[in-house]
Amino acid sequence: QVQLVESGGGLVQAGGSLRLSCAASRIIFNAMDWYRQAPGKQRELVADITRTGLTNYADSVKGRFTISRDNAKNTVYLQMNSLKPEDTAVYYCHGIMSGLNYWGQGTQVTVSS
């Protein structure tokens, strides 16, 4: 069974940092993504990364967040710096394989002002 297991969320003050991790089992995804969903809002793409390290970011997080991956550990990371209250959301790890979407269980990130 394919699993994506996230960790690293929590409560932080504005301006602080958090690092999220997502460990994938059984499948090595070509591209992996981080999405987030705030209360009452649609889920949105935060960042994605290919196996070769090409990255893409939402405009709202450019310059503050960094996505990376360790292919040997089949793990993707999201380093989040200069956090803002509007970054508060549940963050989800995501990958696609053979047309199927795989999601992690989500990890809560709360940024207090």
mmCIF file of N, CA, C and O in Angstrom:
data_model
loop_
_atom_site.group_PDB
_atom_site.id
_atom_site.type_symbol
_atom_site.label_atom_id
_atom_site.label_comp_id
_atom_site.label_asym_id
_atom_site.label_seq_id
_atom_site.Cartn_x
_atom_site.Cartn_y
_atom_site.Cartn_z
ATOM 1 N N GLN A 1 0.842 -1.188 0.000
ATOM 2 C CA GLN A 1 0.000 0.000 0.000
ATOM 3 C C GLN A 1 0.883 1.245 0.000
ATOM 4 O O GLN A 1 1.807 1.373 0.802
ATOM 5 N N VAL A 2 0.581 2.146 -0.916
ATOM 6 C CA VAL A 2 1.340 3.395 -0.993
ATOM 7 C C VAL A 2 0.936 4.306 0.162
ATOM 8 O O VAL A 2 -0.239 4.488 0.448
ATOM 9 N N GLN A 3 1.946 4.879 0.813
ATOM 10 C CA GLN A 3 1.675 5.819 1.894
ATOM 11 C C GLN A 3 2.554 7.047 1.760
ATOM 12 O O GLN A 3 3.720 6.956 1.376
ATOM 13 N N LEU A 4 1.963 8.174 2.088
ATOM 14 C CA LEU A 4 2.702 9.416 2.228
ATOM 15 C C LEU A 4 2.473 9.883 3.656
ATOM 16 O O LEU A 4 1.329 10.121 4.053
ATOM 17 N N VAL A 5 3.547 9.989 4.414
ATOM 18 C CA VAL A 5 3.423 10.322 5.827
ATOM 19 C C VAL A 5 4.134 11.641 6.097
ATOM 20 O O VAL A 5 5.349 11.749 5.929
ATOM 21 N N GLU A 6 3.347 12.640 6.500
ATOM 22 C CA GLU A 6 3.889 13.975 6.767
ATOM 23 C C GLU A 6 4.215 14.139 8.248
ATOM 24 O O GLU A 6 3.604 13.500 9.110
ATOM 25 N N SER A 7 5.136 15.040 8.508
ATOM 26 C CA SER A 7 5.450 15.415 9.877
ATOM 27 C C SER A 7 6.045 16.817 9.865
ATOM 28 O O SER A 7 6.425 17.324 8.797
ATOM 29 N N GLY A 8 6.078 17.429 11.044
ATOM 30 C CA GLY A 8 6.756 18.713 11.167
ATOM 31 C C GLY A 8 5.879 19.925 11.349
ATOM 32 O O GLY A 8 6.383 21.032 11.525
ATOM 33 N N GLY A 9 4.574 19.751 11.298
ATOM 34 C CA GLY A 9 3.697 20.895 11.509
ATOM 35 C C GLY A 9 3.700 21.337 12.957
ATOM 36 O O GLY A 9 4.307 20.703 13.822
ATOM 37 N N GLY A 10 3.011 22.451 13.228
ATOM 38 C CA GLY A 10 2.926 22.944 14.593
ATOM 39 C C GLY A 10 2.504 24.379 14.656
ATOM 40 O O GLY A 10 2.025 24.947 13.666
ATOM 41 N N LEU A 11 2.690 24.959 15.832
ATOM 42 C CA LEU A 11 2.333 26.347 16.084
ATOM 43 C C LEU A 11 3.607 27.175 16.158
ATOM 44 O O LEU A 11 4.559 26.807 16.846
ATOM 45 N N VAL A 12 3.613 28.278 15.428
ATOM 46 C CA VAL A 12 4.795 29.141 15.407
ATOM 47 C C VAL A 12 4.345 30.588 15.334
ATOM 48 O O VAL A 12 3.264 30.884 14.802
ATOM 49 N N GLN A 13 5.154 31.482 15.866
ATOM 50 C CA GLN A 13 4.841 32.905 15.758
ATOM 51 C C GLN A 13 5.204 33.435 14.382
ATOM 52 O O GLN A 13 6.083 32.881 13.701
ATOM 53 N N ALA A 14 4.560 34.498 14.001
ATOM 54 C CA ALA A 14 4.869 35.137 12.724
ATOM 55 C C ALA A 14 6.351 35.480 12.675
ATOM 56 O O ALA A 14 6.929 35.955 13.656
ATOM 57 N N GLY A 15 6.949 35.214 11.510
ATOM 58 C CA GLY A 15 8.375 35.416 11.344
ATOM 59 C C GLY A 15 9.209 34.189 11.627
ATOM 60 O O GLY A 15 10.409 34.170 11.328
ATOM 61 N N GLY A 16 8.579 33.185 12.203
ATOM 62 C CA GLY A 16 9.281 31.963 12.542
ATOM 63 C C GLY A 16 9.416 30.999 11.377
ATOM 64 O O GLY A 16 9.027 31.317 10.242
ATOM 65 N N SER A 17 9.950 29.826 11.675
ATOM 66 C CA SER A 17 10.216 28.817 10.642
ATOM 67 C C SER A 17 9.719 27.447 11.079
ATOM 68 O O SER A 17 9.652 27.148 12.280
ATOM 69 N N LEU A 18 9.372 26.654 10.095
ATOM 70 C CA LEU A 18 9.038 25.250 10.293
ATOM 71 C C LEU A 18 9.559 24.468 9.105
ATOM 72 O O LEU A 18 9.671 25.003 7.999
ATOM 73 N N ARG A 19 9.821 23.186 9.345
ATOM 74 C CA ARG A 19 10.242 22.304 8.253
ATOM 75 C C ARG A 19 9.316 21.094 8.241
ATOM 76 O O ARG A 19 9.237 20.357 9.228
ATOM 77 N N LEU A 20 8.649 20.919 7.119
ATOM 78 C CA LEU A 20 7.771 19.770 6.938
ATOM 79 C C LEU A 20 8.518 18.664 6.199
ATOM 80 O O LEU A 20 9.349 18.943 5.324
ATOM 81 N N SER A 21 8.179 17.430 6.541
ATOM 82 C CA SER A 21 8.751 16.275 5.856
ATOM 83 C C SER A 21 7.630 15.372 5.373
ATOM 84 O O SER A 21 6.567 15.299 5.998
ATOM 85 N N CYS A 22 7.879 14.688 4.282
ATOM 86 C CA CYS A 22 6.914 13.732 3.743
ATOM 87 C C CYS A 22 7.687 12.523 3.245
ATOM 88 O O CYS A 22 8.447 12.635 2.276
ATOM 89 N N ALA A 23 7.468 11.405 3.895
ATOM 90 C CA ALA A 23 8.134 10.171 3.512
ATOM 91 C C ALA A 23 7.170 9.302 2.710
ATOM 92 O O ALA A 23 6.061 9.025 3.148
ATOM 93 N N ALA A 24 7.606 8.879 1.538
ATOM 94 C CA ALA A 24 6.778 8.043 0.666
ATOM 95 C C ALA A 24 7.257 6.596 0.736
ATOM 96 O O ALA A 24 8.461 6.336 0.774
ATOM 97 N N SER A 25 6.290 5.701 0.745
ATOM 98 C CA SER A 25 6.634 4.277 0.766
ATOM 99 C C SER A 25 6.112 3.601 -0.492
ATOM 100 O O SER A 25 5.104 3.999 -1.054
ATOM 101 N N ARG A 26 6.863 2.617 -0.972
ATOM 102 C CA ARG A 26 6.455 1.726 -2.066
ATOM 103 C C ARG A 26 6.504 2.341 -3.452
ATOM 104 O O ARG A 26 6.507 1.612 -4.438
ATOM 105 N N ILE A 27 6.471 3.639 -3.564
ATOM 106 C CA ILE A 27 6.508 4.257 -4.889
ATOM 107 C C ILE A 27 7.532 5.376 -4.878
ATOM 108 O O ILE A 27 7.590 6.149 -3.927
ATOM 109 N N ILE A 28 8.310 5.449 -5.938
ATOM 110 C CA ILE A 28 9.191 6.606 -6.128
ATOM 111 C C ILE A 28 8.512 7.505 -7.151
ATOM 112 O O ILE A 28 8.430 7.177 -8.343
ATOM 113 N N PHE A 29 7.999 8.612 -6.665
ATOM 114 C CA PHE A 29 7.282 9.541 -7.529
ATOM 115 C C PHE A 29 8.246 10.360 -8.371
ATOM 116 O O PHE A 29 9.315 10.732 -7.907
ATOM 117 N N ASN A 30 7.842 10.657 -9.597
ATOM 118 C CA ASN A 30 8.651 11.546 -10.422
ATOM 119 C C ASN A 30 8.607 12.944 -9.826
ATOM 120 O O ASN A 30 9.631 13.525 -9.493
ATOM 121 N N ALA A 31 7.414 13.481 -9.680
ATOM 122 C CA ALA A 31 7.249 14.798 -9.070
ATOM 123 C C ALA A 31 6.457 14.665 -7.784
ATOM 124 O O ALA A 31 5.562 13.829 -7.676
ATOM 125 N N MET A 32 6.819 15.471 -6.807
ATOM 126 C CA MET A 32 6.070 15.511 -5.552
ATOM 127 C C MET A 32 5.742 16.968 -5.245
ATOM 128 O O MET A 32 6.482 17.877 -5.627
ATOM 129 N N ASP A 33 4.629 17.132 -4.564
ATOM 130 C CA ASP A 33 4.116 18.476 -4.329
ATOM 131 C C ASP A 33 3.731 18.665 -2.866
ATOM 132 O O ASP A 33 3.458 17.708 -2.158
ATOM 133 N N TRP A 34 3.671 19.920 -2.481
ATOM 134 C CA TRP A 34 3.019 20.313 -1.244
ATOM 135 C C TRP A 34 1.835 21.198 -1.599
ATOM 136 O O TRP A 34 1.976 22.150 -2.370
ATOM 137 N N TYR A 35 0.695 20.853 -1.043
ATOM 138 C CA TYR A 35 -0.505 21.669 -1.148
ATOM 139 C C TYR A 35 -0.879 22.150 0.252
ATOM 140 O O TYR A 35 -0.406 21.604 1.244
ATOM 141 N N ARG A 36 -1.752 23.134 0.304
ATOM 142 C CA ARG A 36 -2.287 23.550 1.597
ATOM 143 C C ARG A 36 -3.750 23.949 1.441
ATOM 144 O O ARG A 36 -4.184 24.344 0.354
ATOM 145 N N GLN A 37 -4.466 23.814 2.554
ATOM 146 C CA GLN A 37 -5.869 24.201 2.546
ATOM 147 C C GLN A 37 -6.192 24.912 3.848
ATOM 148 O O GLN A 37 -6.084 24.326 4.931
ATOM 149 N N ALA A 38 -6.577 26.160 3.717
ATOM 150 C CA ALA A 38 -6.979 26.958 4.868
ATOM 151 C C ALA A 38 -8.487 26.814 5.065
ATOM 152 O O ALA A 38 -9.210 26.485 4.114
ATOM 153 N N PRO A 39 -8.983 27.054 6.265
ATOM 154 C CA PRO A 39 -10.424 26.928 6.524
ATOM 155 C C PRO A 39 -11.240 27.788 5.567
ATOM 156 O O PRO A 39 -10.960 28.979 5.382
ATOM 157 N N GLY A 40 -12.224 27.181 4.933
ATOM 158 C CA GLY A 40 -13.108 27.900 4.031
ATOM 159 C C GLY A 40 -12.525 28.213 2.669
ATOM 160 O O GLY A 40 -13.155 28.917 1.873
ATOM 161 N N LYS A 41 -11.328 27.704 2.394
ATOM 162 C CA LYS A 41 -10.677 27.980 1.115
ATOM 163 C C LYS A 41 -10.387 26.688 0.371
ATOM 164 O O LYS A 41 -10.366 25.609 0.956
ATOM 165 N N GLN A 42 -10.146 26.825 -0.914
ATOM 166 C CA GLN A 42 -9.805 25.675 -1.725
ATOM 167 C C GLN A 42 -8.350 25.261 -1.483
ATOM 168 O O GLN A 42 -7.504 26.085 -1.109
ATOM 169 N N ARG A 43 -8.094 23.993 -1.719
ATOM 170 C CA ARG A 43 -6.724 23.496 -1.607
ATOM 171 C C ARG A 43 -5.896 24.126 -2.729
ATOM 172 O O ARG A 43 -6.335 24.196 -3.880
ATOM 173 N N GLU A 44 -4.712 24.583 -2.391
ATOM 174 C CA GLU A 44 -3.867 25.252 -3.383
ATOM 175 C C GLU A 44 -2.466 24.657 -3.388
ATOM 176 O O GLU A 44 -1.957 24.203 -2.360
ATOM 177 N N LEU A 45 -1.858 24.695 -4.575
ATOM 178 C CA LEU A 45 -0.491 24.208 -4.725
ATOM 179 C C LEU A 45 0.476 25.211 -4.107
ATOM 180 O O LEU A 45 0.407 26.397 -4.399
ATOM 181 N N VAL A 46 1.374 24.706 -3.273
ATOM 182 C CA VAL A 46 2.390 25.551 -2.643
ATOM 183 C C VAL A 46 3.710 25.461 -3.407
ATOM 184 O O VAL A 46 4.317 26.476 -3.742
ATOM 185 N N ALA A 47 4.146 24.233 -3.672
ATOM 186 C CA ALA A 47 5.415 24.027 -4.354
ATOM 187 C C ALA A 47 5.469 22.611 -4.883
ATOM 188 O O ALA A 47 4.815 21.719 -4.353
ATOM 189 N N ASP A 48 6.279 22.412 -5.935
ATOM 190 C CA ASP A 48 6.502 21.060 -6.423
ATOM 191 C C ASP A 48 7.944 20.897 -6.859
ATOM 192 O O ASP A 48 8.662 21.877 -7.093
ATOM 193 N N ILE A 49 8.360 19.637 -6.935
ATOM 194 C CA ILE A 49 9.743 19.328 -7.277
ATOM 195 C C ILE A 49 9.786 18.026 -8.046
ATOM 196 O O ILE A 49 9.097 17.062 -7.712
ATOM 197 N N THR A 50 10.595 17.986 -9.112
ATOM 198 C CA THR A 50 10.779 16.772 -9.883
ATOM 199 C C THR A 50 11.901 15.932 -9.266
ATOM 200 O O THR A 50 12.619 16.383 -8.364
ATOM 201 N N ARG A 51 12.077 14.731 -9.780
ATOM 202 C CA ARG A 51 13.142 13.871 -9.267
ATOM 203 C C ARG A 51 14.511 14.479 -9.526
ATOM 204 O O ARG A 51 15.464 14.219 -8.787
ATOM 205 N N THR A 52 14.608 15.289 -10.594
ATOM 206 C CA THR A 52 15.898 15.894 -10.919
ATOM 207 C C THR A 52 16.109 17.230 -10.214
ATOM 208 O O THR A 52 17.137 17.866 -10.408
ATOM 209 N N GLY A 53 15.113 17.642 -9.420
ATOM 210 C CA GLY A 53 15.301 18.830 -8.616
ATOM 211 C C GLY A 53 14.736 20.122 -9.172
ATOM 212 O O GLY A 53 14.958 21.197 -8.592
ATOM 213 N N LEU A 54 14.006 20.056 -10.253
ATOM 214 C CA LEU A 54 13.370 21.258 -10.772
ATOM 215 C C LEU A 54 12.213 21.628 -9.849
ATOM 216 O O LEU A 54 11.425 20.770 -9.471
ATOM 217 N N THR A 55 12.111 22.901 -9.526
ATOM 218 C CA THR A 55 11.117 23.348 -8.555
ATOM 219 C C THR A 55 10.192 24.419 -9.122
ATOM 220 O O THR A 55 10.530 25.109 -10.087
ATOM 221 N N ASN A 56 9.062 24.535 -8.470
ATOM 222 C CA ASN A 56 8.074 25.541 -8.844
ATOM 223 C C ASN A 56 7.356 25.963 -7.564
ATOM 224 O O ASN A 56 7.095 25.127 -6.698
ATOM 225 N N TYR A 57 7.074 27.281 -7.442
ATOM 226 C CA TYR A 57 6.472 27.800 -6.225
ATOM 227 C C TYR A 57 5.273 28.687 -6.538
ATOM 228 O O TYR A 57 5.242 29.385 -7.554
ATOM 229 N N ALA A 58 4.330 28.689 -5.627
ATOM 230 C CA ALA A 58 3.258 29.668 -5.693
ATOM 231 C C ALA A 58 3.854 31.048 -5.413
ATOM 232 O O ALA A 58 4.804 31.178 -4.633
ATOM 233 N N ASP A 59 3.292 32.061 -6.040
ATOM 234 C CA ASP A 59 3.822 33.419 -5.863
ATOM 235 C C ASP A 59 3.811 33.837 -4.397
ATOM 236 O O ASP A 59 4.697 34.564 -3.939
ATOM 237 N N SER A 60 2.829 33.365 -3.656
ATOM 238 C CA SER A 60 2.670 33.789 -2.265
ATOM 239 C C SER A 60 3.770 33.282 -1.345
ATOM 240 O O SER A 60 3.937 33.795 -0.233
ATOM 241 N N VAL A 61 4.544 32.280 -1.794
ATOM 242 C CA VAL A 61 5.575 31.715 -0.919
ATOM 243 C C VAL A 61 6.985 31.868 -1.504
ATOM 244 O O VAL A 61 7.960 31.494 -0.843
ATOM 245 N N LYS A 62 7.088 32.389 -2.696
ATOM 246 C CA LYS A 62 8.406 32.546 -3.315
ATOM 247 C C LYS A 62 9.316 33.388 -2.430
ATOM 248 O O LYS A 62 8.909 34.429 -1.913
ATOM 249 N N GLY A 63 10.548 32.919 -2.280
ATOM 250 C CA GLY A 63 11.516 33.641 -1.463
ATOM 251 C C GLY A 63 11.430 33.307 0.012
ATOM 252 O O GLY A 63 12.321 33.684 0.791
ATOM 253 N N ARG A 64 10.371 32.614 0.421
ATOM 254 C CA ARG A 64 10.214 32.261 1.844
ATOM 255 C C ARG A 64 10.254 30.744 2.058
ATOM 256 O O ARG A 64 10.758 30.284 3.084
ATOM 257 N N PHE A 65 9.706 29.992 1.120
ATOM 258 C CA PHE A 65 9.644 28.538 1.243
ATOM 259 C C PHE A 65 10.632 27.901 0.279
ATOM 260 O O PHE A 65 10.865 28.411 -0.828
ATOM 261 N N THR A 66 11.166 26.752 0.680
ATOM 262 C CA THR A 66 12.063 25.986 -0.175
ATOM 263 C C THR A 66 11.664 24.520 -0.131
ATOM 264 O O THR A 66 11.600 23.929 0.953
ATOM 265 N N ILE A 67 11.412 23.958 -1.300
ATOM 266 C CA ILE A 67 11.100 22.535 -1.401
ATOM 267 C C ILE A 67 12.368 21.795 -1.812
ATOM 268 O O ILE A 67 13.152 22.289 -2.629
ATOM 269 N N SER A 68 12.568 20.632 -1.236
ATOM 270 C CA SER A 68 13.734 19.817 -1.577
ATOM 271 C C SER A 68 13.349 18.352 -1.409
ATOM 272 O O SER A 68 12.288 18.036 -0.851
ATOM 273 N N ARG A 69 14.201 17.472 -1.900
ATOM 274 C CA ARG A 69 13.911 16.057 -1.750
ATOM 275 C C ARG A 69 15.200 15.271 -1.623
ATOM 276 O O ARG A 69 16.249 15.676 -2.155
ATOM 277 N N ASP A 70 15.095 14.162 -0.920
ATOM 278 C CA ASP A 70 16.185 13.210 -0.775
ATOM 279 C C ASP A 70 15.704 11.923 -1.449
ATOM 280 O O ASP A 70 14.908 11.177 -0.872
ATOM 281 N N ASN A 71 16.175 11.668 -2.652
ATOM 282 C CA ASN A 71 15.695 10.508 -3.403
ATOM 283 C C ASN A 71 16.088 9.191 -2.731
ATOM 284 O O ASN A 71 15.354 8.200 -2.826
ATOM 285 N N ALA A 72 17.212 9.192 -2.066
ATOM 286 C CA ALA A 72 17.645 7.961 -1.382
ATOM 287 C C ALA A 72 16.682 7.587 -0.259
ATOM 288 O O ALA A 72 16.469 6.412 0.026
ATOM 289 N N LYS A 73 16.100 8.600 0.376
ATOM 290 C CA LYS A 73 15.149 8.370 1.456
ATOM 291 C C LYS A 73 13.704 8.450 0.976
ATOM 292 O O LYS A 73 12.786 8.251 1.770
ATOM 293 N N ASN A 74 13.527 8.777 -0.314
ATOM 294 C CA ASN A 74 12.184 8.942 -0.873
ATOM 295 C C ASN A 74 11.363 9.903 -0.019
ATOM 296 O O ASN A 74 10.194 9.652 0.302
ATOM 297 N N THR A 75 11.984 11.012 0.303
ATOM 298 C CA THR A 75 11.384 11.998 1.198
ATOM 299 C C THR A 75 11.469 13.378 0.574
ATOM 300 O O THR A 75 12.484 13.729 -0.031
ATOM 301 N N VAL A 76 10.409 14.139 0.733
ATOM 302 C CA VAL A 76 10.385 15.519 0.265
ATOM 303 C C VAL A 76 10.201 16.429 1.480
ATOM 304 O O VAL A 76 9.529 16.058 2.451
ATOM 305 N N TYR A 77 10.812 17.585 1.412
ATOM 306 C CA TYR A 77 10.792 18.532 2.522
ATOM 307 C C TYR A 77 10.231 19.879 2.068
ATOM 308 O O TYR A 77 10.306 20.223 0.885
ATOM 309 N N LEU A 78 9.705 20.619 3.019
ATOM 310 C CA LEU A 78 9.300 21.993 2.760
ATOM 311 C C LEU A 78 9.812 22.848 3.914
ATOM 312 O O LEU A 78 9.293 22.758 5.030
ATOM 313 N N GLN A 79 10.847 23.620 3.632
ATOM 314 C CA GLN A 79 11.376 24.558 4.614
ATOM 315 C C GLN A 79 10.598 25.857 4.488
ATOM 316 O O GLN A 79 10.567 26.450 3.406
ATOM 317 N N MET A 80 9.979 26.267 5.566
ATOM 318 C CA MET A 80 9.136 27.466 5.547
ATOM 319 C C MET A 80 9.720 28.494 6.495
ATOM 320 O O MET A 80 9.795 28.263 7.707
ATOM 321 N N ASN A 81 10.160 29.604 5.920
ATOM 322 C CA ASN A 81 10.737 30.704 6.698
ATOM 323 C C ASN A 81 9.845 31.939 6.607
ATOM 324 O O ASN A 81 8.987 32.037 5.726
ATOM 325 N N SER A 82 10.092 32.880 7.501
ATOM 326 C CA SER A 82 9.337 34.143 7.518
ATOM 327 C C SER A 82 7.838 33.877 7.429
ATOM 328 O O SER A 82 7.116 34.490 6.634
ATOM 329 N N LEU A 83 7.371 32.975 8.240
ATOM 330 C CA LEU A 83 5.965 32.575 8.194
ATOM 331 C C LEU A 83 5.040 33.719 8.569
ATOM 332 O O LEU A 83 5.370 34.560 9.433
ATOM 333 N N LYS A 84 3.887 33.728 7.915
ATOM 334 C CA LYS A 84 2.877 34.758 8.120
ATOM 335 C C LYS A 84 1.578 34.097 8.598
ATOM 336 O O LYS A 84 1.346 32.914 8.305
ATOM 337 N N PRO A 85 0.731 34.837 9.271
ATOM 338 C CA PRO A 85 -0.553 34.253 9.698
ATOM 339 C C PRO A 85 -1.348 33.666 8.538
ATOM 340 O O PRO A 85 -2.035 32.649 8.705
ATOM 341 N N GLU A 86 -1.226 34.257 7.368
ATOM 342 C CA GLU A 86 -1.961 33.738 6.206
ATOM 343 C C GLU A 86 -1.408 32.424 5.678
ATOM 344 O O GLU A 86 -1.996 31.820 4.774
ATOM 345 N N ASP A 87 -0.287 31.967 6.220
ATOM 346 C CA ASP A 87 0.230 30.637 5.873
ATOM 347 C C ASP A 87 -0.450 29.541 6.684
ATOM 348 O O ASP A 87 -0.214 28.351 6.446
ATOM 349 N N THR A 88 -1.271 29.925 7.645
ATOM 350 C CA THR A 88 -1.983 28.944 8.463
ATOM 351 C C THR A 88 -2.884 28.080 7.599
ATOM 352 O O THR A 88 -3.707 28.592 6.837
ATOM 353 N N ALA A 89 -2.701 26.772 7.691
ATOM 354 C CA ALA A 89 -3.449 25.831 6.862
ATOM 355 C C ALA A 89 -3.046 24.408 7.240
ATOM 356 O O ALA A 89 -2.088 24.193 7.985
ATOM 357 N N VAL A 90 -3.777 23.459 6.682
ATOM 358 C CA VAL A 90 -3.334 22.070 6.710
ATOM 359 C C VAL A 90 -2.511 21.845 5.447
ATOM 360 O O VAL A 90 -2.968 22.163 4.339
ATOM 361 N N TYR A 91 -1.319 21.339 5.615
ATOM 362 C CA TYR A 91 -0.404 21.115 4.495
ATOM 363 C C TYR A 91 -0.405 19.629 4.139
ATOM 364 O O TYR A 91 -0.274 18.765 5.018
ATOM 365 N N TYR A 92 -0.542 19.365 2.842
ATOM 366 C CA TYR A 92 -0.632 18.000 2.337
ATOM 367 C C TYR A 92 0.494 17.706 1.352
ATOM 368 O O TYR A 92 0.783 18.514 0.453
ATOM 369 N N CYS A 93 1.060 16.553 1.491
ATOM 370 C CA CYS A 93 2.011 16.041 0.523
ATOM 371 C C CYS A 93 1.233 15.286 -0.563
ATOM 372 O O CYS A 93 0.201 14.649 -0.271
ATOM 373 N N HIS A 94 1.720 15.336 -1.783
ATOM 374 C CA HIS A 94 0.966 14.756 -2.906
ATOM 375 C C HIS A 94 1.916 14.230 -3.963
ATOM 376 O O HIS A 94 2.984 14.803 -4.221
ATOM 377 N N GLY A 95 1.496 13.126 -4.591
ATOM 378 C CA GLY A 95 2.221 12.599 -5.735
ATOM 379 C C GLY A 95 1.245 11.903 -6.676
ATOM 380 O O GLY A 95 0.163 11.507 -6.263
ATOM 381 N N ILE A 96 1.640 11.809 -7.930
ATOM 382 C CA ILE A 96 0.826 11.132 -8.944
ATOM 383 C C ILE A 96 1.640 10.008 -9.550
ATOM 384 O O ILE A 96 2.813 10.199 -9.910
ATOM 385 N N MET A 97 1.030 8.846 -9.664
ATOM 386 C CA MET A 97 1.687 7.718 -10.306
ATOM 387 C C MET A 97 0.645 6.947 -11.104
ATOM 388 O O MET A 97 -0.396 6.568 -10.560
ATOM 389 N N SER A 98 0.929 6.735 -12.389
ATOM 390 C CA SER A 98 0.011 5.997 -13.264
ATOM 391 C C SER A 98 -1.403 6.581 -13.222
ATOM 392 O O SER A 98 -2.394 5.830 -13.234
ATOM 393 N N GLY A 99 -1.485 7.875 -13.183
ATOM 394 C CA GLY A 99 -2.776 8.543 -13.214
ATOM 395 C C GLY A 99 -3.526 8.568 -11.900
ATOM 396 O O GLY A 99 -4.629 9.105 -11.826
ATOM 397 N N LEU A 100 -2.938 7.999 -10.866
ATOM 398 C CA LEU A 100 -3.593 7.985 -9.558
ATOM 399 C C LEU A 100 -2.965 9.035 -8.650
ATOM 400 O O LEU A 100 -1.748 9.190 -8.627
ATOM 401 N N ASN A 101 -3.834 9.737 -7.910
ATOM 402 C CA ASN A 101 -3.379 10.735 -6.954
ATOM 403 C C ASN A 101 -3.188 10.099 -5.581
ATOM 404 O O ASN A 101 -4.053 9.373 -5.100
ATOM 405 N N TYR A 102 -2.067 10.417 -4.967
ATOM 406 C CA TYR A 102 -1.785 9.942 -3.621
ATOM 407 C C TYR A 102 -1.581 11.151 -2.723
ATOM 408 O O TYR A 102 -0.837 12.079 -3.069
ATOM 409 N N TRP A 103 -2.263 11.136 -1.562
ATOM 410 C CA TRP A 103 -2.209 12.245 -0.621
ATOM 411 C C TRP A 103 -1.775 11.746 0.755
ATOM 412 O O TRP A 103 -2.137 10.649 1.178
ATOM 413 N N GLY A 104 -1.036 12.596 1.435
ATOM 414 C CA GLY A 104 -0.756 12.332 2.829
ATOM 415 C C GLY A 104 -1.951 12.712 3.677
ATOM 416 O O GLY A 104 -2.956 13.235 3.192
ATOM 417 N N GLN A 105 -1.836 12.483 4.969
ATOM 418 C CA GLN A 105 -2.951 12.730 5.888
ATOM 419 C C GLN A 105 -3.066 14.203 6.264
ATOM 420 O O GLN A 105 -4.096 14.628 6.786
ATOM 421 N N GLY A 106 -2.049 14.976 5.965
ATOM 422 C CA GLY A 106 -2.070 16.401 6.282
ATOM 423 C C GLY A 106 -1.424 16.693 7.618
ATOM 424 O O GLY A 106 -1.503 15.890 8.551
ATOM 425 N N THR A 107 -0.800 17.857 7.696
ATOM 426 C CA THR A 107 -0.213 18.314 8.947
ATOM 427 C C THR A 107 -0.573 19.785 9.144
ATOM 428 O O THR A 107 -0.472 20.577 8.214
ATOM 429 N N GLN A 108 -1.027 20.121 10.334
ATOM 430 C CA GLN A 108 -1.496 21.464 10.617
ATOM 431 C C GLN A 108 -0.328 22.411 10.876
ATOM 432 O O GLN A 108 0.567 22.109 11.674
ATOM 433 N N VAL A 109 -0.371 23.538 10.199
ATOM 434 C CA VAL A 109 0.574 24.631 10.451
ATOM 435 C C VAL A 109 -0.241 25.843 10.894
ATOM 436 O O VAL A 109 -1.157 26.272 10.177
ATOM 437 N N THR A 110 0.061 26.360 12.065
ATOM 438 C CA THR A 110 -0.639 27.522 12.590
ATOM 439 C C THR A 110 0.378 28.609 12.904
ATOM 440 O O THR A 110 1.331 28.370 13.653
ATOM 441 N N VAL A 111 0.174 29.782 12.321
ATOM 442 C CA VAL A 111 1.078 30.906 12.524
ATOM 443 C C VAL A 111 0.318 31.991 13.275
ATOM 444 O O VAL A 111 -0.684 32.518 12.773
ATOM 445 N N SER A 112 0.785 32.315 14.464
ATOM 446 C CA SER A 112 0.124 33.330 15.280
ATOM 447 C C SER A 112 0.747 34.699 15.017
ATOM 448 O O SER A 112 1.941 34.816 14.737
ATOM 449 N N SER A 113 -0.084 35.717 15.135
ATOM 450 C CA SER A 113 0.396 37.082 14.871
ATOM 451 C C SER A 113 0.935 37.736 16.133
ATOM 452 O O SER A 113 0.816 37.211 17.230
#
